[in-house]
Coordinates of C-alpha atoms and ligand atoms in Angstrom, one line a residue:
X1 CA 101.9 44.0 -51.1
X2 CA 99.8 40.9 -52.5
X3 CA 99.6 40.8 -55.8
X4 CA 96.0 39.2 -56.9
X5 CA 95.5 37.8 -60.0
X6 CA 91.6 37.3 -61.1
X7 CA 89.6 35.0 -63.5
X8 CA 90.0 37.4 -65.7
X9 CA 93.8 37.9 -66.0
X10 CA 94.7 34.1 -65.3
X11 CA 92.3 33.2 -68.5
X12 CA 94.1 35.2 -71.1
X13 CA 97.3 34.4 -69.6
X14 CA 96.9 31.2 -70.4
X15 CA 95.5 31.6 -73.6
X16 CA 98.9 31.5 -74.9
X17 CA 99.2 27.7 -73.6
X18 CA 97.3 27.1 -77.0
X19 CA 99.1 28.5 -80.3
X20 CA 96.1 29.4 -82.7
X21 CA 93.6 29.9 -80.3
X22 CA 91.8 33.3 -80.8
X23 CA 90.7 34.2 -78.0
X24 CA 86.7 32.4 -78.0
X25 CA 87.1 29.7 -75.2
X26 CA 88.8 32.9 -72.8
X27 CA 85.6 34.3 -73.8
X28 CA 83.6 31.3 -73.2
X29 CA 84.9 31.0 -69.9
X30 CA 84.8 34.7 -69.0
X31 CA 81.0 34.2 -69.9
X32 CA 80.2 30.8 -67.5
X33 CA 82.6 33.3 -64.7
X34 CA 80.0 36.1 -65.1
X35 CA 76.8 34.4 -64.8
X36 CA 78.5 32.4 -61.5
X37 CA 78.4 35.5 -59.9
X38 CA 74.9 36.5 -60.7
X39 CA 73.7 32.7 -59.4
X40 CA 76.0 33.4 -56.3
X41 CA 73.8 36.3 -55.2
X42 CA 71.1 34.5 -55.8
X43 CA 71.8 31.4 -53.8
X44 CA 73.0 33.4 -51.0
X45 CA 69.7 35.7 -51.0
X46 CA 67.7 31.8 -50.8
X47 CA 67.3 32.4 -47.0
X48 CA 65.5 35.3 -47.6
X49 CA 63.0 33.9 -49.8
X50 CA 60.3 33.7 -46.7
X51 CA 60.4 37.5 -46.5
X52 CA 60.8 38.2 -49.8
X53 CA 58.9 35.8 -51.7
X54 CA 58.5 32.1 -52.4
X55 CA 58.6 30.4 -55.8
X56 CA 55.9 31.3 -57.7
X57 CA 54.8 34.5 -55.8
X58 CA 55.6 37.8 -57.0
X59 CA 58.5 39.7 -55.6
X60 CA 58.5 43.3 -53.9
X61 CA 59.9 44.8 -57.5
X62 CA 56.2 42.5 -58.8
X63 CA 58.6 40.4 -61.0
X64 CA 57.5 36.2 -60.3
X65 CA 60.2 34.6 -57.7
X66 CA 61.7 31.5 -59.6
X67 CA 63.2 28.0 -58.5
X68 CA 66.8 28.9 -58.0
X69 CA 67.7 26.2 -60.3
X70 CA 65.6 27.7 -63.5
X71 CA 66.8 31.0 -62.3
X72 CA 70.4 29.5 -62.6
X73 CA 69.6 27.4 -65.9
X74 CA 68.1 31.2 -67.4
X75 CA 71.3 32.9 -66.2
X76 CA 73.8 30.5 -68.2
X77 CA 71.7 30.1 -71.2
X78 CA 71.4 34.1 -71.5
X79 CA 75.2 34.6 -70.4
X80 CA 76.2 31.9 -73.0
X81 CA 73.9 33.5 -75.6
X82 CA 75.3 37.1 -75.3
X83 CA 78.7 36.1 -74.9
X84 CA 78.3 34.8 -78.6
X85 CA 81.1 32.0 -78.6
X86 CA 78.6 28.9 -78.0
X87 CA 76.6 27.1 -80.1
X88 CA 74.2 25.2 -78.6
X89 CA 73.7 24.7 -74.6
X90 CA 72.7 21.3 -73.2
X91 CA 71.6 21.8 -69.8
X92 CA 70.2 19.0 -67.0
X93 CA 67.5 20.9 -66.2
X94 CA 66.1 20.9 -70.3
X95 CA 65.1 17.8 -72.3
X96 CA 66.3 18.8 -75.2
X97 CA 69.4 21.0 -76.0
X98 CA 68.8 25.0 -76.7
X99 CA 70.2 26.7 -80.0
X100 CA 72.0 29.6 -79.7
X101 CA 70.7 31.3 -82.8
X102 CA 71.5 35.0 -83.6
X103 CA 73.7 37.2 -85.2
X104 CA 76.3 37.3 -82.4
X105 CA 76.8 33.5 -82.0
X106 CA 76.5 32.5 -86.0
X107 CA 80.2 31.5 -86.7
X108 CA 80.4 30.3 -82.4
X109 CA 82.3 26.5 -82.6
X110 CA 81.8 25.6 -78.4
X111 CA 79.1 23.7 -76.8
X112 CA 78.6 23.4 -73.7
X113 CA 77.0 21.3 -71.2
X114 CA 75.9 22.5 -67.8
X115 CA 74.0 21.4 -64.4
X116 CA 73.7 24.9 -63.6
X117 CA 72.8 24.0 -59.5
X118 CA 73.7 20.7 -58.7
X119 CA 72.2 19.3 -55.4
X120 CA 69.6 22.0 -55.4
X121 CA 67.5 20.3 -52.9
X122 CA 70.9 21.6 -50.3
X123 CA 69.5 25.3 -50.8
X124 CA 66.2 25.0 -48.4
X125 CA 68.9 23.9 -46.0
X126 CA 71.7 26.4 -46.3
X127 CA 74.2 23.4 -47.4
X128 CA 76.6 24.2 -50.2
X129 CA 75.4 23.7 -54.0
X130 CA 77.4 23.6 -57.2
X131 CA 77.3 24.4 -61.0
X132 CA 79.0 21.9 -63.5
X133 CA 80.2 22.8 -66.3
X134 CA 81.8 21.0 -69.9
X135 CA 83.0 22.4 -73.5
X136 CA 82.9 20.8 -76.7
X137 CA 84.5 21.9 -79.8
X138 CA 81.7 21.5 -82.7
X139 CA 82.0 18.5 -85.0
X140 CA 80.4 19.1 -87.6
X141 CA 81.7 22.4 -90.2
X142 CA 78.5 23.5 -91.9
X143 CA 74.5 25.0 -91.2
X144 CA 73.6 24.4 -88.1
X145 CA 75.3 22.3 -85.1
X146 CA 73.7 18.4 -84.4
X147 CA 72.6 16.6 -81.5
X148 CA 76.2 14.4 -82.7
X149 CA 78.1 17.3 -81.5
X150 CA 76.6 16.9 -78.3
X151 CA 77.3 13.5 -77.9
X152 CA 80.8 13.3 -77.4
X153 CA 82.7 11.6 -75.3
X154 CA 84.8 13.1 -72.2
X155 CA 88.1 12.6 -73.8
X156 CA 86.7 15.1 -76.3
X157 CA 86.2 18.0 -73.6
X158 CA 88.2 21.2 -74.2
X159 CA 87.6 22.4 -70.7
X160 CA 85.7 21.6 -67.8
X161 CA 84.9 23.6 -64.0
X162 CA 82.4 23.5 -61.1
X163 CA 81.0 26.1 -59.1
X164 CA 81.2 25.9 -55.3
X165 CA 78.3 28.2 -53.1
X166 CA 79.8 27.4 -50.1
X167 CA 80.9 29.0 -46.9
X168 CA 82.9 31.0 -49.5
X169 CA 82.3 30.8 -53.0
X170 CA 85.0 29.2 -55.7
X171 CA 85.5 28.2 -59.4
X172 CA 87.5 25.5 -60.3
X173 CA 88.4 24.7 -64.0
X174 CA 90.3 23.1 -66.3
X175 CA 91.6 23.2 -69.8
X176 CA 93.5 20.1 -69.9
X177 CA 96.7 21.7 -68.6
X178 CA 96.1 21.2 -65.1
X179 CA 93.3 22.8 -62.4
X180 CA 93.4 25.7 -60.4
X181 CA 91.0 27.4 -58.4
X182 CA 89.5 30.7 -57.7
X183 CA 87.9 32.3 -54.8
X184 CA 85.2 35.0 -54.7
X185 CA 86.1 37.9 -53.4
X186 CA 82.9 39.7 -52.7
X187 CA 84.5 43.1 -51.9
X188 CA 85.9 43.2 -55.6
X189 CA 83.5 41.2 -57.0
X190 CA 86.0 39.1 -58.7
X191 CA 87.3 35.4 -58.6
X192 CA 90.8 35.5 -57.3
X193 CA 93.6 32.6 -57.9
X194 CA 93.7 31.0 -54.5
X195 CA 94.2 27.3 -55.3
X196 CA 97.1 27.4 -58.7
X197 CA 97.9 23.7 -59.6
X198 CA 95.4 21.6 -57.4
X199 CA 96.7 18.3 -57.0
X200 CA 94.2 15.4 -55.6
X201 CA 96.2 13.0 -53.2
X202 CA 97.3 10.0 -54.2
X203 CA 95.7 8.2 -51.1
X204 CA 93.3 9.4 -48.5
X205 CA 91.3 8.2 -45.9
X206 CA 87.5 9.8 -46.3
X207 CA 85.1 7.9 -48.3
X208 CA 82.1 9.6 -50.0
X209 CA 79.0 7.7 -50.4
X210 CA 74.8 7.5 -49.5
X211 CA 75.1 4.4 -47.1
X212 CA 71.5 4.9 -47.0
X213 CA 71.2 3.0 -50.1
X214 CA 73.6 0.0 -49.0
X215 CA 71.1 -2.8 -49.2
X216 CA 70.8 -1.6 -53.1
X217 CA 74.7 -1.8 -53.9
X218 CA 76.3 -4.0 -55.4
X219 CA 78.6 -6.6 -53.9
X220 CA 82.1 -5.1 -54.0
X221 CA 80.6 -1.5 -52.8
X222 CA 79.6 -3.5 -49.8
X223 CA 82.9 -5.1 -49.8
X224 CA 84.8 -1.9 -50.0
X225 CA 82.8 -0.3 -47.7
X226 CA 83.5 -2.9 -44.9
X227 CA 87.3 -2.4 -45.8
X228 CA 87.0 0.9 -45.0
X229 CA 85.7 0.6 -41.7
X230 CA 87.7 -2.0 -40.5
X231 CA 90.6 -1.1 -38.2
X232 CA 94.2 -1.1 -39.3
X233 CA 96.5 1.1 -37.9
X234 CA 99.5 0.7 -41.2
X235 CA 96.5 2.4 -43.7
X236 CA 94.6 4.8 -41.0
X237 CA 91.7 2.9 -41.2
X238 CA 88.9 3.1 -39.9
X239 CA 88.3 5.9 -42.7
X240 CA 86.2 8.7 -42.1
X241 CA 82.5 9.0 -43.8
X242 CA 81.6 12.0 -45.3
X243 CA 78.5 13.0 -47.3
X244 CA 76.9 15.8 -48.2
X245 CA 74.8 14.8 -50.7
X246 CA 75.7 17.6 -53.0
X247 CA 78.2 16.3 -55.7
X248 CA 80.4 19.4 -56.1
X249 CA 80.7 20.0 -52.7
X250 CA 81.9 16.4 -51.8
X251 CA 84.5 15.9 -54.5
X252 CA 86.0 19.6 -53.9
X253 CA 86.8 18.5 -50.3
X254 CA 88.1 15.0 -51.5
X255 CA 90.3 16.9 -54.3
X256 CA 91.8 19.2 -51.5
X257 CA 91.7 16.4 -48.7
X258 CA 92.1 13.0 -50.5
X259 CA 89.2 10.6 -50.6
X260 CA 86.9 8.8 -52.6
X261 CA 82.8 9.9 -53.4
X262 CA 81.3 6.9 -55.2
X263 CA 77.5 6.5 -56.6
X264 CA 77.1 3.3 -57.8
X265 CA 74.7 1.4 -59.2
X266 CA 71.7 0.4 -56.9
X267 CA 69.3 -2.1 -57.3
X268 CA 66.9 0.9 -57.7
X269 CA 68.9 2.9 -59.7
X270 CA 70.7 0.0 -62.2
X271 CA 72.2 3.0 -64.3
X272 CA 73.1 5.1 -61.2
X273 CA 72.1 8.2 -60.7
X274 CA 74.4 10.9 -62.0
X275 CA 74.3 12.1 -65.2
X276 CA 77.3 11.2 -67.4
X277 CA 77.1 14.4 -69.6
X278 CA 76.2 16.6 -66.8
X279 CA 78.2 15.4 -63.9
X280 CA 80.2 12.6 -64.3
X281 CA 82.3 13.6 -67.3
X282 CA 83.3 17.3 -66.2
X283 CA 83.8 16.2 -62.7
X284 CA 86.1 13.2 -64.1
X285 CA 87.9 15.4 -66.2
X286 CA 88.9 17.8 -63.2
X287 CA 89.9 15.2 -60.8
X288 CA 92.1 13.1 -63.5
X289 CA 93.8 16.8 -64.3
X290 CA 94.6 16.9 -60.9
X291 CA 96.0 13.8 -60.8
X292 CA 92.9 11.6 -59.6
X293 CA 91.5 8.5 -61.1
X294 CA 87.4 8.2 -61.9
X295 CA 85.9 5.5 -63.2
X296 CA 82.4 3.3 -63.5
X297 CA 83.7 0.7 -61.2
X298 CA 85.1 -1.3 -64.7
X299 CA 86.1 1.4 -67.1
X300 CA 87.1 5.3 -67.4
X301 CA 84.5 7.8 -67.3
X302 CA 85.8 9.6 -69.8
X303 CA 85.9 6.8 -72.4
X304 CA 82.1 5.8 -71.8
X305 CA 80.1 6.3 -74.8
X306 CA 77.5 8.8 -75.0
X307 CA 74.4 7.6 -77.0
X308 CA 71.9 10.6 -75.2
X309 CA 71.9 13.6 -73.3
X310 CA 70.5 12.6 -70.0
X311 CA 72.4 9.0 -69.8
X312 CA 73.4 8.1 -66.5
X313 CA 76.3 6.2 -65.2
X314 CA 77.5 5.1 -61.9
X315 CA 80.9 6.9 -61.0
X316 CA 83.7 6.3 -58.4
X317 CA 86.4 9.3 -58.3
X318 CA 88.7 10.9 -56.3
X319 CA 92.2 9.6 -55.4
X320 CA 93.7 7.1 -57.3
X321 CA 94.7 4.4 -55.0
X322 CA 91.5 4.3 -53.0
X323 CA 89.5 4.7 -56.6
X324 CA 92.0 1.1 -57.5
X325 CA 91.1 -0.3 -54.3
X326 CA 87.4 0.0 -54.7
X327 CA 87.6 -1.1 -58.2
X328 CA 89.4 -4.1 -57.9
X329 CA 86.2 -5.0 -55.4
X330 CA 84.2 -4.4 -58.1
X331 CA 86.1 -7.3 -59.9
X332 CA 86.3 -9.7 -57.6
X333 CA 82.9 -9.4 -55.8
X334 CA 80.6 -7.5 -58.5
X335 CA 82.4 -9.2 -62.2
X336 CA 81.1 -7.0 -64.8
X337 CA 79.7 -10.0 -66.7
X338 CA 77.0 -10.4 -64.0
X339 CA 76.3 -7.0 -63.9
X340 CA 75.7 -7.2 -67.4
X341 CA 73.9 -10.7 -66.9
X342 CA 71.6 -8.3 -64.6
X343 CA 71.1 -6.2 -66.5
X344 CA 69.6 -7.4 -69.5
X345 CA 67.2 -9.4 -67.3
X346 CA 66.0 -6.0 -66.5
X347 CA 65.9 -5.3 -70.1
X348 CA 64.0 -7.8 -71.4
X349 CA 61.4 -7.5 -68.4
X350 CA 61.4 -3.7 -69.6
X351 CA 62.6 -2.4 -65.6
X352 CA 65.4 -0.5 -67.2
X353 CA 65.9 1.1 -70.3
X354 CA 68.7 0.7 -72.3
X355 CA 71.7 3.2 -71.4
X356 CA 69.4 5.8 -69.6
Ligands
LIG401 P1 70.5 16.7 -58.8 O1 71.1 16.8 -60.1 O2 69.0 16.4 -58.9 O3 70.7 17.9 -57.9 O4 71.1 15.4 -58.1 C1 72.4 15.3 -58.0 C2 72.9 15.2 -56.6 C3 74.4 15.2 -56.4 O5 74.9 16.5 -56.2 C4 74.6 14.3 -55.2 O6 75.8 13.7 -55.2 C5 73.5 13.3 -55.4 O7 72.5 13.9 -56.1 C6 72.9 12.9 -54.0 O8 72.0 11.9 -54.3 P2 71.3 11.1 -53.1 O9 70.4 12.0 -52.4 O10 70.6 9.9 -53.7 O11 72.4 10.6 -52.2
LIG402 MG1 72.7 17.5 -61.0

């Protein structure tokens, strides 16, 4: 007989990988597991919403329908805030960050971060949708966390994981030892190890990007892209383009395929588009655990500074000699010193901000 082994089990397995750790981040985790599932049933209910209800209307129990993305951002703030282990929750879909105040969470040392359903537009069409998730460790020691705990940089993350609603539903995390993955098994209810030790290939041949947007990229996007439709039969190229538009969904079939999802700058976007807190930094932190490479197109995600909670950056990640290949376009065709040149003629004619 097969022996399964569930989120729950795997998590304080490992807790022994870290000596003095009592137990809080298995919690933690345990927490983000539960309130995956609750999301899960909603997003695979969203179909239904015709007969049932729309946003905004009230459902058959008289209770308002809600956007499945607040409904997923309430879930994860309320899972987080029972659990008791985090402090504060920064979430895309807030401004600001939320407290966790209480009698539960008062001595709690984690933050996290969370999109809690990335690519949301997908759901009206039944395409798969992610959550993505980071932890902190608190800086400061005393009263009440700060906005610099927050900001930290990804090298600082204790742990990172995305949510896949797909054609079957998965969580994939990290704790800086490595990635594995877990499937849903709806008859239990429980995640299920089904991916231990995901490795990203080193080289693959599917490249990831919104070609929509190419009169807006920069030159060595365009350069790279042209590489990789050119025929060569030594490197498999042509390559093949795939894009889903939904972040999670197109870097979990690059991690298990090989291949490379950029979003770069654009000449409408001259920050990019993804959020480095939300997005870039968890979803860097996976990929280089699993033996990936993610960068801006100059430097590593996870050494960007963070200055504010809704910074954006542009981000090409996924495996690591197609990530060097595109970057050393970037180089050559797009020098960072005239991206910078760029930039602050934006600046000064106030078109983009700063750093978000
Ligand atoms: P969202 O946070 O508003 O859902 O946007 C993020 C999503 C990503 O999942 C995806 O990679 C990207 O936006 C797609 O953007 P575009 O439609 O510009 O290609
Ligand atoms: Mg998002």
């Amino acid at each position: 007989m097969q022996v399964v082994k569930t989120l729950g089990q795997f998590i304080i397995e490992k807790q022994n990988d870290f000596p003095y750790a009592k137990g809080e981040l298995s919690r933690l985790l345990r927490d983000i597991g539960i309130a995956s599932k609750i999301v899960n049933r909603e997003v695979n209910k969203a179909g239904l919403m015709d007969i049932l209800g729309d946003a905004g209307t009230m459902n058959i129990q008289g209770e308002s329908q809600k956007k499945l993305d607040v409904y997923a951002n309430e879930q994860f703030i309320s899972a987080l805030k029972s659990g008791g282990e985090c402090c504060i929750v920064a979430s895309e879909e807030n401004d600001e960050f939320v407290y966790i105040d209480g009698e539960v969470s008062k001595n709690a040392k984690y933050i996290v971060a969370i999109d809690p359903l990335d690519g949301s537009s997908n759901i009206d069409v039944n395409v798969a949708v992610g959550t993505i998730f980071s932890i902190y460790r608190r800086k400061t020691t005393e009263g009440k966390a700060t906005l610099e705990d927050v900001l930290q940089n990804g090298t600082e993350q204790v742990a990172a994981g995305y949510v896949i609603y797909g054609s079957s539903t998965m969580l994939v995390y990290t704790t800086g030892k490595g990635v594995n993955g877990f499937t849903l098994d709806p008859s239990i209810g429980e995640f299920c190890l089904s991916h231990p030790e995901m490795k990203i290939p080193k080289e693959g041949t599917i490249y990831s990007l919104n070609e929509g947007n190419y009169v807006h990229f920069p030159d060595g996007v365009k350069k790279y892209l042209k590489y990789c439709q050119v025929e060569d039969a030594v490197t498999s190229r042509p390559y093949t383009s795939r894009y889903i538009g939904s972040m999670v969904a197109d870097i979990h079939r690059n991690m298990i395929k090989g291949g490379i999802f950029i979003y770069p700058t654009t000449s409408s976007a001259p920050n990019g588009k993804l959020r480095l807190v939300y997005e870039c930094n968890p979803m860097a932190f996976i990929i280089e655990q699993a033996g990936g490479r993610a960068t801006d197109g100059y430097n590593r995600i996870l050494e960007k500074e963070v200055v504010s909670l809704h910074q954006r950056s542009a981000i090409f990640i996924g495996s690591e000699n197609m990530v060097r290949r595109a970057e050393d376009m970037m180089r050559e065709f797009s020098p960072l010193d005239d991206q910078m040149e760029a930039d602050s003629k934006l600046e000064s004619l106030g078109i983009i901000g700063g750093l978000d």
